[in-house]
GROMACS .gro file of C-alpha atoms in nm:
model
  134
    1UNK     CA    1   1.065   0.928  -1.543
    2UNK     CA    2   0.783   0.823  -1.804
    3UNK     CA    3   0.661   0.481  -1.801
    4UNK     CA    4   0.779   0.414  -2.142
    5UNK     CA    5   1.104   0.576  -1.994
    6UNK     CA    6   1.121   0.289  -1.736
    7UNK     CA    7   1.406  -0.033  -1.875
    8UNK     CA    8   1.231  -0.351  -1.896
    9UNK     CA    9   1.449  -0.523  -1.701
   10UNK     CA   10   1.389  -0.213  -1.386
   11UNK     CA   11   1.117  -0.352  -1.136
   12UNK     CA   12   0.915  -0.066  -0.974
   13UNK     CA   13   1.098  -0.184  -0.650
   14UNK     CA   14   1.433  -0.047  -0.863
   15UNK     CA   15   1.192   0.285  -1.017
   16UNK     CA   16   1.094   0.370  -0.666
   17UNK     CA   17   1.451   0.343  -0.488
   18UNK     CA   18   1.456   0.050  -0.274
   19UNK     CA   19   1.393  -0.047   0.032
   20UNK     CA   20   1.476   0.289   0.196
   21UNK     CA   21   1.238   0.462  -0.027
   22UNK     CA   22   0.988   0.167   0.028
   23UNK     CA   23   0.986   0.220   0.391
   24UNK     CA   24   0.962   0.577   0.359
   25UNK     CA   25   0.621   0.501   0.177
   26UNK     CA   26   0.466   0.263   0.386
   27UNK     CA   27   0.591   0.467   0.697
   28UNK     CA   28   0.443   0.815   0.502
   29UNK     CA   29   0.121   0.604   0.448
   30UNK     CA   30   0.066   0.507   0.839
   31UNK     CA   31   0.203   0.815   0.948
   32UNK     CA   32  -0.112   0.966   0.752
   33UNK     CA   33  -0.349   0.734   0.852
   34UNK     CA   34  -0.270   0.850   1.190
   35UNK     CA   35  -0.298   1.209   1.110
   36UNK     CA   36  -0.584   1.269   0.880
   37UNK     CA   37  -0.953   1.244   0.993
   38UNK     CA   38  -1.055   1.161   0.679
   39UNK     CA   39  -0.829   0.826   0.737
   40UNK     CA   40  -1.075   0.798   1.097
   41UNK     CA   41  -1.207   0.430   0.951
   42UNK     CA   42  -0.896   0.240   0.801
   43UNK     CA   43  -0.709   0.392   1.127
   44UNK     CA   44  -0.947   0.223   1.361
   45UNK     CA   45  -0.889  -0.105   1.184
   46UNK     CA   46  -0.562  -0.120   1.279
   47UNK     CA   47  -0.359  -0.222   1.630
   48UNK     CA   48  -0.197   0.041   1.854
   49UNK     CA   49   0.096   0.101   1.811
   50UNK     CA   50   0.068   0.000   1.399
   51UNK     CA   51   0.452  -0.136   1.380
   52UNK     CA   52   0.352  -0.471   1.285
   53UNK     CA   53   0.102  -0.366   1.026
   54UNK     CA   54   0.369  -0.115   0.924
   55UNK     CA   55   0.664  -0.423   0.879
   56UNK     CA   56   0.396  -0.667   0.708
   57UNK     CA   57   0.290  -0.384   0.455
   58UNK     CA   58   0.672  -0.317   0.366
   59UNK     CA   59   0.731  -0.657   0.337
   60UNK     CA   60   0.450  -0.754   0.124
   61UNK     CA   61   0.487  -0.405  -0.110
   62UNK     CA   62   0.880  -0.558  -0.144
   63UNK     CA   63   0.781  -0.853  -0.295
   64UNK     CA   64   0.439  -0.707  -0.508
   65UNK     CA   65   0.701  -0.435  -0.652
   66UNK     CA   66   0.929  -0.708  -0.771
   67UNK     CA   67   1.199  -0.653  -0.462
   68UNK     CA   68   1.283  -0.925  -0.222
   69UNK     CA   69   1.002  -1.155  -0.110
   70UNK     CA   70   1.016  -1.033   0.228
   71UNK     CA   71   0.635  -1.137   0.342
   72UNK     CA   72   0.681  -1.484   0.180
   73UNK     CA   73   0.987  -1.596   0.316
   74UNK     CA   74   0.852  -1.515   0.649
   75UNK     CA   75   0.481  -1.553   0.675
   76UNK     CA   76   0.395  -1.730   0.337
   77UNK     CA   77   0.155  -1.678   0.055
   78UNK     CA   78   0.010  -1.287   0.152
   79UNK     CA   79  -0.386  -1.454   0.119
   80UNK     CA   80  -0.466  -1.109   0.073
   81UNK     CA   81  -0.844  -1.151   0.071
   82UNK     CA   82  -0.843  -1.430   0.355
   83UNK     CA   83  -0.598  -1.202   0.594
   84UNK     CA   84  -0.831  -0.937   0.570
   85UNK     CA   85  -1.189  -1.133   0.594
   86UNK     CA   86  -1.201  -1.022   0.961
   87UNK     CA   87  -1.244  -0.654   0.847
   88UNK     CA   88  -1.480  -0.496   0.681
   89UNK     CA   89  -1.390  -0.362   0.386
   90UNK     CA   90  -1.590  -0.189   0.173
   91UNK     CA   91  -1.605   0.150  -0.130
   92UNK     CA   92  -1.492   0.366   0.220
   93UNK     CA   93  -1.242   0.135   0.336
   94UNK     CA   94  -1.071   0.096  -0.054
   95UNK     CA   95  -1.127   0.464  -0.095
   96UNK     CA   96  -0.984   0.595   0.240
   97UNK     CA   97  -0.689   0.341   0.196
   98UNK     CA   98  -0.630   0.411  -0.189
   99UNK     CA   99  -0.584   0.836  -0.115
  100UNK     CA  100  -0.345   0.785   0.214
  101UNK     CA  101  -0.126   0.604  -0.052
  102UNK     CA  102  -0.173   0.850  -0.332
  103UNK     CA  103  -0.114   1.114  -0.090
  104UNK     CA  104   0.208   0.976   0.048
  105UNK     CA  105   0.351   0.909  -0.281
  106UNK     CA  106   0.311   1.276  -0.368
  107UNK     CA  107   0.433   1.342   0.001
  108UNK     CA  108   0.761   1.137  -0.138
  109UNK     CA  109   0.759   1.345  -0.484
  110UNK     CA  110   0.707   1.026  -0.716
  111UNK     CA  111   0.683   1.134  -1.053
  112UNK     CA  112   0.314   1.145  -1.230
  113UNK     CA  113   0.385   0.821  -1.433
  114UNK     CA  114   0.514   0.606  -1.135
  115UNK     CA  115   0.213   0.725  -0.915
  116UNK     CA  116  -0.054   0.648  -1.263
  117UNK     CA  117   0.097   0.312  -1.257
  118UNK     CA  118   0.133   0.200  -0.869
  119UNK     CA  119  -0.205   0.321  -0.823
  120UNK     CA  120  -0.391   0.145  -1.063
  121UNK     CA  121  -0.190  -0.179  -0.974
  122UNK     CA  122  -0.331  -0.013  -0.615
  123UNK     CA  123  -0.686   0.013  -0.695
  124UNK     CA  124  -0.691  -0.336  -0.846
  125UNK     CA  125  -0.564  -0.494  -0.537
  126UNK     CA  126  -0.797  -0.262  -0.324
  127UNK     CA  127  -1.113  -0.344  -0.496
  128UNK     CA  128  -1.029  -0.707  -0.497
  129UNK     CA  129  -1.047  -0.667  -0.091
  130UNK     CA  130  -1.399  -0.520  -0.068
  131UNK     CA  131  -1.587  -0.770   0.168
  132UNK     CA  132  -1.940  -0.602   0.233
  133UNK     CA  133  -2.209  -0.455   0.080
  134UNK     CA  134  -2.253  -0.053   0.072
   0.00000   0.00000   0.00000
């Protein structure tokens, strides 16, 4: 499906499936993180096991997509920047982070035009979070 395909009144929550497919993505994403050692540095910032880092990413990607507001009902305004100050984030961080979610979209066969448009909502978001100097 083209962007210019895509209804007006479809959110990207609706043009990527739902929750199922939702979790499927986030779950593709950590599942790759885990896997790849090119992931090594964004893995290491995470806990062991990853489940709650797993549930707060599907919940916050639910309401950013335009799907229930999942991470606002339960744990309020995302902060983005201020949840992540602890970490630091930098080109290698947003870089590492922004290919484990281009790869698992094309794991999950999203079409070309969905993937253009999540990831340069993606790289926005990603950039935005960069907290230290290279």
């Amino acid at each position: 499906m083209s962007q210019s395909s895509i209804p007006e009144s479809q959110t990207l929550y609706d043009v990527m499936g739902g929750a199922s497919r939702l979790r499927e993505l986030v779950d593709r994403f950590y599942d790759l993180m885990e896997l790849e050692p090119e992931f090594a540095v964004i893995h290491a910032m995470h806990p062991t096991p990853n489940d709650s880092s797993r549930e707060k990413l599907f919940m916050f990607l639910s309401g950013w997509t335009g799907g229930p507001d999942l991470f606002v009902e339960r744990h309020g305004h995302p902060r983005l920047r201020a949840r992540h100050l602890p970490f630091a984030i930098g080109t290698q961080e947003r870089d590492q982070w922004l290919r484990a979610m281009a790869w698992a979209m094309e794991d999950l066969g999203y079409d070309e035009a969905l993937r253009m448009r999540l990831m340069q909502s993606f790289y926005q978001t990603a950039d935005w979070m960069r907290n230290k100097a290279d």
